[in-house]
Short mmCIF file of C-alpha atoms and ligand atoms in Angstrom, two decimals:
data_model
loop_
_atom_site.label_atom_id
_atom_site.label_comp_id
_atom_site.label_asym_id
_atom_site.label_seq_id
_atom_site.Cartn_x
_atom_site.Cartn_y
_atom_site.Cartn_z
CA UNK Q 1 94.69 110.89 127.88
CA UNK Q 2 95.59 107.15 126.56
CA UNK Q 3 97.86 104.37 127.76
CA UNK Q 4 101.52 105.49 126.41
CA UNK Q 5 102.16 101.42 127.96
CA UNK Q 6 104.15 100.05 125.05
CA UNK Q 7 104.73 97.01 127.48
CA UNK Q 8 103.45 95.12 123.72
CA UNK Q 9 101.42 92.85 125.84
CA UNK Q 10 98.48 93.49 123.97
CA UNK Q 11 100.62 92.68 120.86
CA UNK Q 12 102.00 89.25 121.82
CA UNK Q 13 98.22 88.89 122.52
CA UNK Q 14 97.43 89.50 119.23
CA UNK Q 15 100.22 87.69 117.37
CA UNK Q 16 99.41 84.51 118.76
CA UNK Q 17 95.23 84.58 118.57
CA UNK Q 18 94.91 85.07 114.88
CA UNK Q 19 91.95 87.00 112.89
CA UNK Q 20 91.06 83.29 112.31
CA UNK Q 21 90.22 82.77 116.23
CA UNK Q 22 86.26 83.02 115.66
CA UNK Q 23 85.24 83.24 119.62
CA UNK Q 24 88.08 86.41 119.71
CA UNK Q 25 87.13 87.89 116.12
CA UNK Q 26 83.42 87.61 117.20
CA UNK Q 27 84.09 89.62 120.44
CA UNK Q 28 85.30 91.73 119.17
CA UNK Q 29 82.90 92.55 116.18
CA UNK Q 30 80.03 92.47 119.01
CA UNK Q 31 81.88 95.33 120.69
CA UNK Q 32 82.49 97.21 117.49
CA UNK Q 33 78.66 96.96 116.54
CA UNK Q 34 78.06 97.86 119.61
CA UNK Q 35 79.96 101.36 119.54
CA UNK Q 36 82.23 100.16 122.64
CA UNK Q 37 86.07 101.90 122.24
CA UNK Q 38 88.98 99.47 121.53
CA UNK Q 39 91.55 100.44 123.13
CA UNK Q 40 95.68 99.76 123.08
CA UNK Q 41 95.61 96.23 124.91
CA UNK Q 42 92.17 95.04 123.74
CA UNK Q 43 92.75 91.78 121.04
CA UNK Q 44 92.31 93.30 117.96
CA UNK Q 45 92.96 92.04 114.16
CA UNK Q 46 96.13 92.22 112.45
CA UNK Q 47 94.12 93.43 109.47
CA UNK Q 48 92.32 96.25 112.09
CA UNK Q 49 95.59 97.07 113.97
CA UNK Q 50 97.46 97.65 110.37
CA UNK Q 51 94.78 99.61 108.89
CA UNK Q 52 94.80 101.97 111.49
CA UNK Q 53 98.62 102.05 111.56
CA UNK Q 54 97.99 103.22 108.06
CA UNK Q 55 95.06 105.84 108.59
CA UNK Q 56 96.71 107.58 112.05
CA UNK Q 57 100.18 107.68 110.70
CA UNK Q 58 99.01 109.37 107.68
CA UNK Q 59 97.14 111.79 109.45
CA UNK Q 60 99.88 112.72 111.39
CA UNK Q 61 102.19 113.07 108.42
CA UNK Q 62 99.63 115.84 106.99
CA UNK Q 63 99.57 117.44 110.18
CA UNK Q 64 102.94 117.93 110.50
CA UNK Q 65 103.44 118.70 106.41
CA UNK Q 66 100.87 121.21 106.60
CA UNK Q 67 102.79 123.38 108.39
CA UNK Q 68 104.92 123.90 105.28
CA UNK Q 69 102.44 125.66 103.19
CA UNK Q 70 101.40 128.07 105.90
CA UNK Q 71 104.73 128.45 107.44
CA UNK Q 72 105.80 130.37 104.78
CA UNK Q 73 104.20 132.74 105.04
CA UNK Q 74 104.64 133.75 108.70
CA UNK Q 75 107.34 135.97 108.29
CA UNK Q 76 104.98 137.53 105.32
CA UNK Q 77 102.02 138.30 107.24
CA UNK Q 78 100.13 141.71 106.90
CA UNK Q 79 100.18 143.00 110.16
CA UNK Q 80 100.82 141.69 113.90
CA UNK Q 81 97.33 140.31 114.46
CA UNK Q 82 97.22 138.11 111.10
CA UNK Q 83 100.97 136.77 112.44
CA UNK Q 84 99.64 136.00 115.69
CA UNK Q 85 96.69 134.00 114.34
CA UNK Q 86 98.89 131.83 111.49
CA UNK Q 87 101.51 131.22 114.05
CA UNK Q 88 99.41 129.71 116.31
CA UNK Q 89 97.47 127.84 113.69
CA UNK Q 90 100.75 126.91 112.70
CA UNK Q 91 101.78 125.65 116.22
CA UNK Q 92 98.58 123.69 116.51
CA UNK Q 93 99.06 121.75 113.42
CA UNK Q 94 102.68 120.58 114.97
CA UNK Q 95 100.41 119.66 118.00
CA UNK Q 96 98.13 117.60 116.16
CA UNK Q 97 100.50 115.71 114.26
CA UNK Q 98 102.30 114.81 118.00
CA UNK Q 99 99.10 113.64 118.80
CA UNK Q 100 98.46 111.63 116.01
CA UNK Q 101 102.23 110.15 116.18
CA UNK Q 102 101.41 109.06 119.72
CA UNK Q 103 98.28 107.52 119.13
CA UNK Q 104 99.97 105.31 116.05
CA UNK Q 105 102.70 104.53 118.82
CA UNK Q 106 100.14 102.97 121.09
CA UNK Q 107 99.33 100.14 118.05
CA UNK Q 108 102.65 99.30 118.52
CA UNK Q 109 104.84 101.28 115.75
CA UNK Q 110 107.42 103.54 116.80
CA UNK Q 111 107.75 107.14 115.66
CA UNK Q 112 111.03 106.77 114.11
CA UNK Q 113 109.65 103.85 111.73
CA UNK Q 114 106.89 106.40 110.61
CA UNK Q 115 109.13 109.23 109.88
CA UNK Q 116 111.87 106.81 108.05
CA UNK Q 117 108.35 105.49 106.08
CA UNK Q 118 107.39 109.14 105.50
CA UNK Q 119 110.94 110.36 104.12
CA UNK Q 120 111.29 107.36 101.98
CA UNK Q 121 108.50 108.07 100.22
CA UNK Q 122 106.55 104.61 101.63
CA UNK Q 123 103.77 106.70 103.66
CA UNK Q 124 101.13 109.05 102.35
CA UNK Q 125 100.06 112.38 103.39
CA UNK Q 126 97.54 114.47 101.83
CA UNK Q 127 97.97 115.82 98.80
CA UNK Q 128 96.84 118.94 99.36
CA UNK Q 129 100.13 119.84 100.98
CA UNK Q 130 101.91 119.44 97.56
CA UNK Q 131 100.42 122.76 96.40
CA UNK Q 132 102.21 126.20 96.88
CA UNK Q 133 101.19 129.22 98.48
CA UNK Q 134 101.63 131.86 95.73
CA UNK Q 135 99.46 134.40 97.74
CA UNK Q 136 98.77 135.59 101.27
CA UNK Q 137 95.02 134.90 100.09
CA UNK Q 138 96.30 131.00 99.92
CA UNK Q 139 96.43 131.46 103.59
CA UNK Q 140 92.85 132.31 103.96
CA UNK Q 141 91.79 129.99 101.28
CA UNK Q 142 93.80 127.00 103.51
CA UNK Q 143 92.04 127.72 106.69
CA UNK Q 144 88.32 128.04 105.10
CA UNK Q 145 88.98 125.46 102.60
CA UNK Q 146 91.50 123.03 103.82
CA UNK Q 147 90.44 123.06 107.51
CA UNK Q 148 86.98 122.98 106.66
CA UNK Q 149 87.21 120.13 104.21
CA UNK Q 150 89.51 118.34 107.64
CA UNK Q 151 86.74 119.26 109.69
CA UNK Q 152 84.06 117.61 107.67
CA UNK Q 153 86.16 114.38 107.86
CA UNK Q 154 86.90 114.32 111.33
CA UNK Q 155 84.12 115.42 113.48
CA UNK Q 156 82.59 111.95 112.51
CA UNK Q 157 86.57 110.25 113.47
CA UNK Q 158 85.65 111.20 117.26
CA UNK Q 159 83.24 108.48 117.25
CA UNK Q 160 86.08 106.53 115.67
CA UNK Q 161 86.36 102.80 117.16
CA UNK Q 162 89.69 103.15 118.71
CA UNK Q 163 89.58 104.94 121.59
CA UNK Q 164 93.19 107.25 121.14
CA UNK Q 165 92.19 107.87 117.95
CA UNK Q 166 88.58 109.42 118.70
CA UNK Q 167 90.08 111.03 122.36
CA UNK Q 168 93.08 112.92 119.86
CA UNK Q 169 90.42 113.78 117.25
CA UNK Q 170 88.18 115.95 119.87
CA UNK Q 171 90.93 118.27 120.75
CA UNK Q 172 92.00 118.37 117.14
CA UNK Q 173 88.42 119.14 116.02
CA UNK Q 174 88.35 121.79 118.37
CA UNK Q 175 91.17 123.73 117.28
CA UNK Q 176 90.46 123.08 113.23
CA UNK Q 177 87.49 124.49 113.87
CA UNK Q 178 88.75 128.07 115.16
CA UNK Q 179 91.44 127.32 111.90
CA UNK Q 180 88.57 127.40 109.81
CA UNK Q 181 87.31 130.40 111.18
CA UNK Q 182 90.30 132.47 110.81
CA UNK Q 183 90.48 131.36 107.39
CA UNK Q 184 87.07 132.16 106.20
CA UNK Q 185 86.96 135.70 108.20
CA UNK Q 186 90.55 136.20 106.36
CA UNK Q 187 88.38 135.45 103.05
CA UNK Q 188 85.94 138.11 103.70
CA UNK Q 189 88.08 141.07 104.99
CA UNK Q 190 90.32 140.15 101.28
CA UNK Q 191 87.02 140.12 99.28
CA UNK Q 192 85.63 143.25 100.60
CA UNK Q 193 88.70 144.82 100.28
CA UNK Q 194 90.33 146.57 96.93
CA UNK Q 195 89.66 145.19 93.73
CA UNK Q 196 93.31 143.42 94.16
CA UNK Q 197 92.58 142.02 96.76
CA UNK Q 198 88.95 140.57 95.71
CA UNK Q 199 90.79 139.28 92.70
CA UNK Q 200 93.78 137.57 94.95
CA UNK Q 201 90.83 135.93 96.65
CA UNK Q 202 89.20 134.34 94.27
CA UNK Q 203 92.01 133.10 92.41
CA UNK Q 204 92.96 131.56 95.81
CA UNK Q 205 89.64 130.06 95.72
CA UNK Q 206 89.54 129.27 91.95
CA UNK Q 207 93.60 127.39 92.67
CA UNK Q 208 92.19 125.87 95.81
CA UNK Q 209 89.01 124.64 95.55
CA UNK Q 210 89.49 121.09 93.25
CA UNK Q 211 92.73 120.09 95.26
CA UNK Q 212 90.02 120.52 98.76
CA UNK Q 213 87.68 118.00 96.99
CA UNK Q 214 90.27 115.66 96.99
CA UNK Q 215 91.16 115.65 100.23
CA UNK Q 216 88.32 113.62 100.87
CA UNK Q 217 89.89 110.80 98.88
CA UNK Q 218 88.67 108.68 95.87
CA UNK Q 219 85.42 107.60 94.79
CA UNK Q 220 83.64 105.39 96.62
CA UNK Q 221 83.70 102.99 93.54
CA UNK Q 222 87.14 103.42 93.73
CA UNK Q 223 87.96 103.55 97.19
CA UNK Q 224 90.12 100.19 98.32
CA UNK Q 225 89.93 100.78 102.32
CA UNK Q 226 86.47 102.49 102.42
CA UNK Q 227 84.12 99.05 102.69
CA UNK Q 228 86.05 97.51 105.31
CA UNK Q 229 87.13 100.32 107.76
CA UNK Q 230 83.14 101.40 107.23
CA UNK Q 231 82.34 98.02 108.66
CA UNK Q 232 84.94 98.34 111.59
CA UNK Q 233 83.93 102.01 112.52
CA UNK Q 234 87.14 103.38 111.78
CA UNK Q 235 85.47 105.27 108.78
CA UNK Q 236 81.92 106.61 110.18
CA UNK Q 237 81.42 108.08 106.22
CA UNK Q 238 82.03 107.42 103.29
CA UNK Q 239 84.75 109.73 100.48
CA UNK Q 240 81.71 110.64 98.58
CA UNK Q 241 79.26 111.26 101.76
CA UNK Q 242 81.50 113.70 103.36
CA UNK Q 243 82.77 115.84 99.99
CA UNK Q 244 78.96 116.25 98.96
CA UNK Q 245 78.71 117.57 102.91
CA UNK Q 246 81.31 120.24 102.01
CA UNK Q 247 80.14 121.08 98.62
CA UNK Q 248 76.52 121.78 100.41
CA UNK Q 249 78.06 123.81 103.24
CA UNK Q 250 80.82 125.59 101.23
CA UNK Q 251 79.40 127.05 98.30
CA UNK Q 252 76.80 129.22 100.21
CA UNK Q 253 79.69 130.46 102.22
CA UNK Q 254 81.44 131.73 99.11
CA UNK Q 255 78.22 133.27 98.03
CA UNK Q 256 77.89 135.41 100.98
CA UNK Q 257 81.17 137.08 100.38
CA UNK Q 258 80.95 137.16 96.70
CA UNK Q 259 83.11 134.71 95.80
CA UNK Q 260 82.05 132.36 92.56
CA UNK Q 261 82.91 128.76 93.24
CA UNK Q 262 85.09 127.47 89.87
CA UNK Q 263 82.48 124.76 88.89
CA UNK Q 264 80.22 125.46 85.74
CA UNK Q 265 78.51 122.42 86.39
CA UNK Q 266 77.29 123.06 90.31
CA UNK Q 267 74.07 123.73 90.69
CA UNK Q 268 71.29 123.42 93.83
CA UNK Q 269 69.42 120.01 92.92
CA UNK Q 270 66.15 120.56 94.70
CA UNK Q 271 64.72 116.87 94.82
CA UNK Q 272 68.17 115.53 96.29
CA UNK Q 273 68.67 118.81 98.75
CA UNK Q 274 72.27 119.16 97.31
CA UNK Q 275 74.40 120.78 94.63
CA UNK Q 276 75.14 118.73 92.05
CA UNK Q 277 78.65 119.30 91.17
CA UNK Q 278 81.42 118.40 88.17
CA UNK Q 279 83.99 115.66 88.01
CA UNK Q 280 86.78 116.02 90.20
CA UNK Q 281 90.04 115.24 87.97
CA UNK Q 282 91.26 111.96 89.60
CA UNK Q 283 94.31 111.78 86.71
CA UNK Q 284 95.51 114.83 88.48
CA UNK Q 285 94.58 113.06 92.11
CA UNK Q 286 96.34 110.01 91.43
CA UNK Q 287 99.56 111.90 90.23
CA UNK Q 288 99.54 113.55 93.20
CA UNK Q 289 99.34 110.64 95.04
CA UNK Q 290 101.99 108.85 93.66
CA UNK Q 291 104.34 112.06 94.30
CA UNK Q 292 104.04 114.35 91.24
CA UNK Q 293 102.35 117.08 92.94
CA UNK Q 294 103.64 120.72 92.14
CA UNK Q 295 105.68 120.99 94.85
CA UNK Q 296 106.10 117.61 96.23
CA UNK Q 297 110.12 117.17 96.03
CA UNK Q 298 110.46 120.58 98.19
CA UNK Q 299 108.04 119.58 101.02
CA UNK Q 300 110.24 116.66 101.13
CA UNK Q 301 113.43 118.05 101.18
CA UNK Q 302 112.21 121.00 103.69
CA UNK Q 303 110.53 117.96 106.15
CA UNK Q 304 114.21 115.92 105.77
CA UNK Q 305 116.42 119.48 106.88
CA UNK Q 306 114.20 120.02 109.70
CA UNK Q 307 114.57 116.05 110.76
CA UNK Q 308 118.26 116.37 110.09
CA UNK Q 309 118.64 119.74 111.64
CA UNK Q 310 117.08 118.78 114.89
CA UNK Q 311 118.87 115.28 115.37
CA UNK Q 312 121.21 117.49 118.09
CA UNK Q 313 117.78 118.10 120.08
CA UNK Q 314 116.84 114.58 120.28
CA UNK Q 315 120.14 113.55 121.42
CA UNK Q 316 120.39 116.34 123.60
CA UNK Q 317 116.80 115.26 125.41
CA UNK Q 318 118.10 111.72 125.18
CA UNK Q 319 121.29 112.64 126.86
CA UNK Q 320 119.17 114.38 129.81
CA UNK Q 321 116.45 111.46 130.03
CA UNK Q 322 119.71 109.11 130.73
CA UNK Q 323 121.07 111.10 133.41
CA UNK Q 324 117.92 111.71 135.01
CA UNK Q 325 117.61 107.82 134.97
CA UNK Q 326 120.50 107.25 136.38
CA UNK Q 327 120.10 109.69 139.08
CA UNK Q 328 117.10 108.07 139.81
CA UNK Q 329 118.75 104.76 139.96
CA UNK Q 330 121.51 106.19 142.25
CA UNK Q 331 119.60 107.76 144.50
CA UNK Q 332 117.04 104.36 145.07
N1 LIG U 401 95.93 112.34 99.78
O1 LIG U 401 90.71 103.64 100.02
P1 LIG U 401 90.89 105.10 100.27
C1 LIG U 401 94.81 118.95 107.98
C2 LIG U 401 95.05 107.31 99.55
S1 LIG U 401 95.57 117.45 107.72
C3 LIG U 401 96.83 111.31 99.76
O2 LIG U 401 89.69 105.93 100.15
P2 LIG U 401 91.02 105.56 103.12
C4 LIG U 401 95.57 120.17 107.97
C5 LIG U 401 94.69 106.42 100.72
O3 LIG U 401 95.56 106.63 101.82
C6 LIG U 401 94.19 116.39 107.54
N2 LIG U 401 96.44 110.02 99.72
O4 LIG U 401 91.63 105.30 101.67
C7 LIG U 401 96.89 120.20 108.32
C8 LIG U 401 94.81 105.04 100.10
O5 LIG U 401 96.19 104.66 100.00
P3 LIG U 401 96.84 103.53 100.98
C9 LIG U 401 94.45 115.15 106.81
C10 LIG U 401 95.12 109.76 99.72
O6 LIG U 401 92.15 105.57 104.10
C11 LIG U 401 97.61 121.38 108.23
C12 LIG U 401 94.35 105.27 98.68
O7 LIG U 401 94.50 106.65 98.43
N3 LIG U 401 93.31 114.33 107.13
O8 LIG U 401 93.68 118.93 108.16
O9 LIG U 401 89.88 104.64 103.40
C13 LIG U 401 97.01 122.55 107.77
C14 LIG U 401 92.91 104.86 98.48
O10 LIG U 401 92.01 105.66 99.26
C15 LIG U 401 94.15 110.78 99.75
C16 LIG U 401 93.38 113.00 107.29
O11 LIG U 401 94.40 112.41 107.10
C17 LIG U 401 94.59 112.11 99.77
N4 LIG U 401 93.75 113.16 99.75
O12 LIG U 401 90.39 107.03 103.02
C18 LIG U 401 95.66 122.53 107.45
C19 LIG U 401 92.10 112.33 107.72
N5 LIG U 401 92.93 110.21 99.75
O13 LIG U 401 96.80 104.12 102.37
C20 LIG U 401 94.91 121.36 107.57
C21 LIG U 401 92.26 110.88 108.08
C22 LIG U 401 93.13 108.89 99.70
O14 LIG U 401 95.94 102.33 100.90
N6 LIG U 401 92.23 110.02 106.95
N7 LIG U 401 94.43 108.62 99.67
O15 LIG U 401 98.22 103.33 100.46
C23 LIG U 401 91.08 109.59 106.35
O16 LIG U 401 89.97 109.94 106.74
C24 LIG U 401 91.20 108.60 105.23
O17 LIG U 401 92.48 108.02 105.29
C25 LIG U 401 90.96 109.24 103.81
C26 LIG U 401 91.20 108.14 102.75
C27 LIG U 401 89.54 109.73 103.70
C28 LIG U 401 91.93 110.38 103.53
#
């Protein structure tokens, strides 16, 4: 799919002509503008190269701690079909973050520096993730919700200006998209069902809905990385752009199943062709963020085990790469 060519050519490249080269810097805002891919050994800007370092590594860390919330509940599922479906949705996500990890590799970080970043506490993920799954209505209320608001962000990250990024971001958009599916068609069978289950789902929907909205990140007031990665077509939207997209699209799929959206202040705004909608609650956001979500410490802890529990895999497959090598050598 991409160049897995770690050679770091392209990075010696770009360590010795500086973002202040103005005939490489210009080239390479010409092919930007112009919509061209950068790809792995193209001379890119520190500034560019770290941003999306940041972004992709991120991305992959959600990926791969979203499979906590859901993977709970695999062992709790209702019947063989609805263990089927999370399992593989499950799998996918695992998938995802691999590509993800990869596609950071190719800017020249290596996966174990992300993971030590993520277990440290240095690198983000989304806080979503930090939320429990009280209910087996969470796990509809994660695919409709969660995969739709990941959906809404990253259909426009295929047209993305580094080229692994975009490439991973098709398949990935491709799969969320039959997540979201499952999720919403989990929704409806729960809110036709028994008044229980009608009231499980919209208390899923009422616990889920806020933390969705800020998936999409902060304001775009208050949005550090937003102007910049807009101007080098890493971002092709803006925080605000795409939550008002799922707002729109969203609340008339809760209104066909009978679901109320949690908002007293949404309502249709016919001049702007849009719901005006209430103040997401950034204090909470933010304290999130900073690793005070409800169930932050234990998506830590269970990411560290699994790390810690597989180290005999990776040295196992590092023990067989060797010999194969060697073999190879031998027999040459
Ligand atoms: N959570 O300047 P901003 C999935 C941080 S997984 C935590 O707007 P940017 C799924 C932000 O990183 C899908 N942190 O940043 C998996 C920045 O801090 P740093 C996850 C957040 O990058 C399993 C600071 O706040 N999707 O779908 O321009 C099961 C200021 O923000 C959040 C992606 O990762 C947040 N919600 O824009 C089910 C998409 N929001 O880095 C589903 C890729 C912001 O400066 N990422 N921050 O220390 C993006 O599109 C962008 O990075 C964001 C933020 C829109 C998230």
């Amino acid at each position: 799919m991409y160049t897995t060519d770690l050679s770091g050519k392209g990075k010696a490249k770009a360590e010795t002509a500086t973002a202040e080269d103005p005939a490489l810097l210009a080239a390479f805002e010409a092919r930007v503008a112009n919509d061209e891919f950068i790809e792995p050994k193209d001379w890119m800007p520190e500034a560019y190269r770290k941003t999306l370092v940041r972004q992709i590594s991120q991305h992959a860390h959600s990926e791969i701690v979203g499979m906590l919330p859901e993977g709970n509940w695999i062992t709790r599922a209702p019947n063989l079909r609805r263990k089927a479906i999370l399992l593989a949705k499950v799998q996918d996500e695992g998938g995802h973050g691999l590509y993800l990890y990869s596609a950071a590799e190719t800017l020249g970080t290596s996966r174990d520096e992300m993971i030590e970043a993520l277990h440290s506490g240095r690198a983000k993920y989304s806080t979503i993730f930090n939320y429990p799954t009280l209910t087996w209505a969470d796990i509809g209320a994660i695919g409709w919700l969660v995969d739709g608001a990941a959906i809404m962000n990253q259909v426009p990250l295929q047209r993305t200006s580094y080229g692994p990024y975009a490439r991973a971001m098709v398949r990935v958009c491709k799969e969320e998209s039959f997540h979201q599916r499952q999720g919403y068609e989990l929704m409806m069978a729960m809110a036709a069902g028994t008044t229980g289950q009608k009231r499980m789902a919209q208390d899923a929907l009422n616990r889920w809905w806020w933390p969705s909205l800020m998936m999409f990140g902060p304001p775009d007031d208050k949005s550090p990385n937003t102007e910049q990665s807009m101007r080098w077509r890493i971002k092709r939207d803006t925080n605000d752009e795409l939550r008002q997209k799922f707002v729109d699209i969203t609340v008339p799929q809760a209104e066909a199943i009978g679901l109320t959206v949690p908002d007293p202040a949404l309502k249709w705004n016919e001049e702007r062709g849009a719901y005006d909608f209430g103040e997401v609650d950034w204090e909470e956001f933010y304290a999130v963020v900073k690793g005070e979500g409800p169930v932050a410490k234990e998506r830590m802890q269970a990411r560290q085990k699994a790390w810690d529990d597989g180290a005999w895999v990776r040295e196992a497959a590092r023990a067989h790469a060797d010999k194969r090598a060697a073999a190879k050598i031998a027999a040459e």
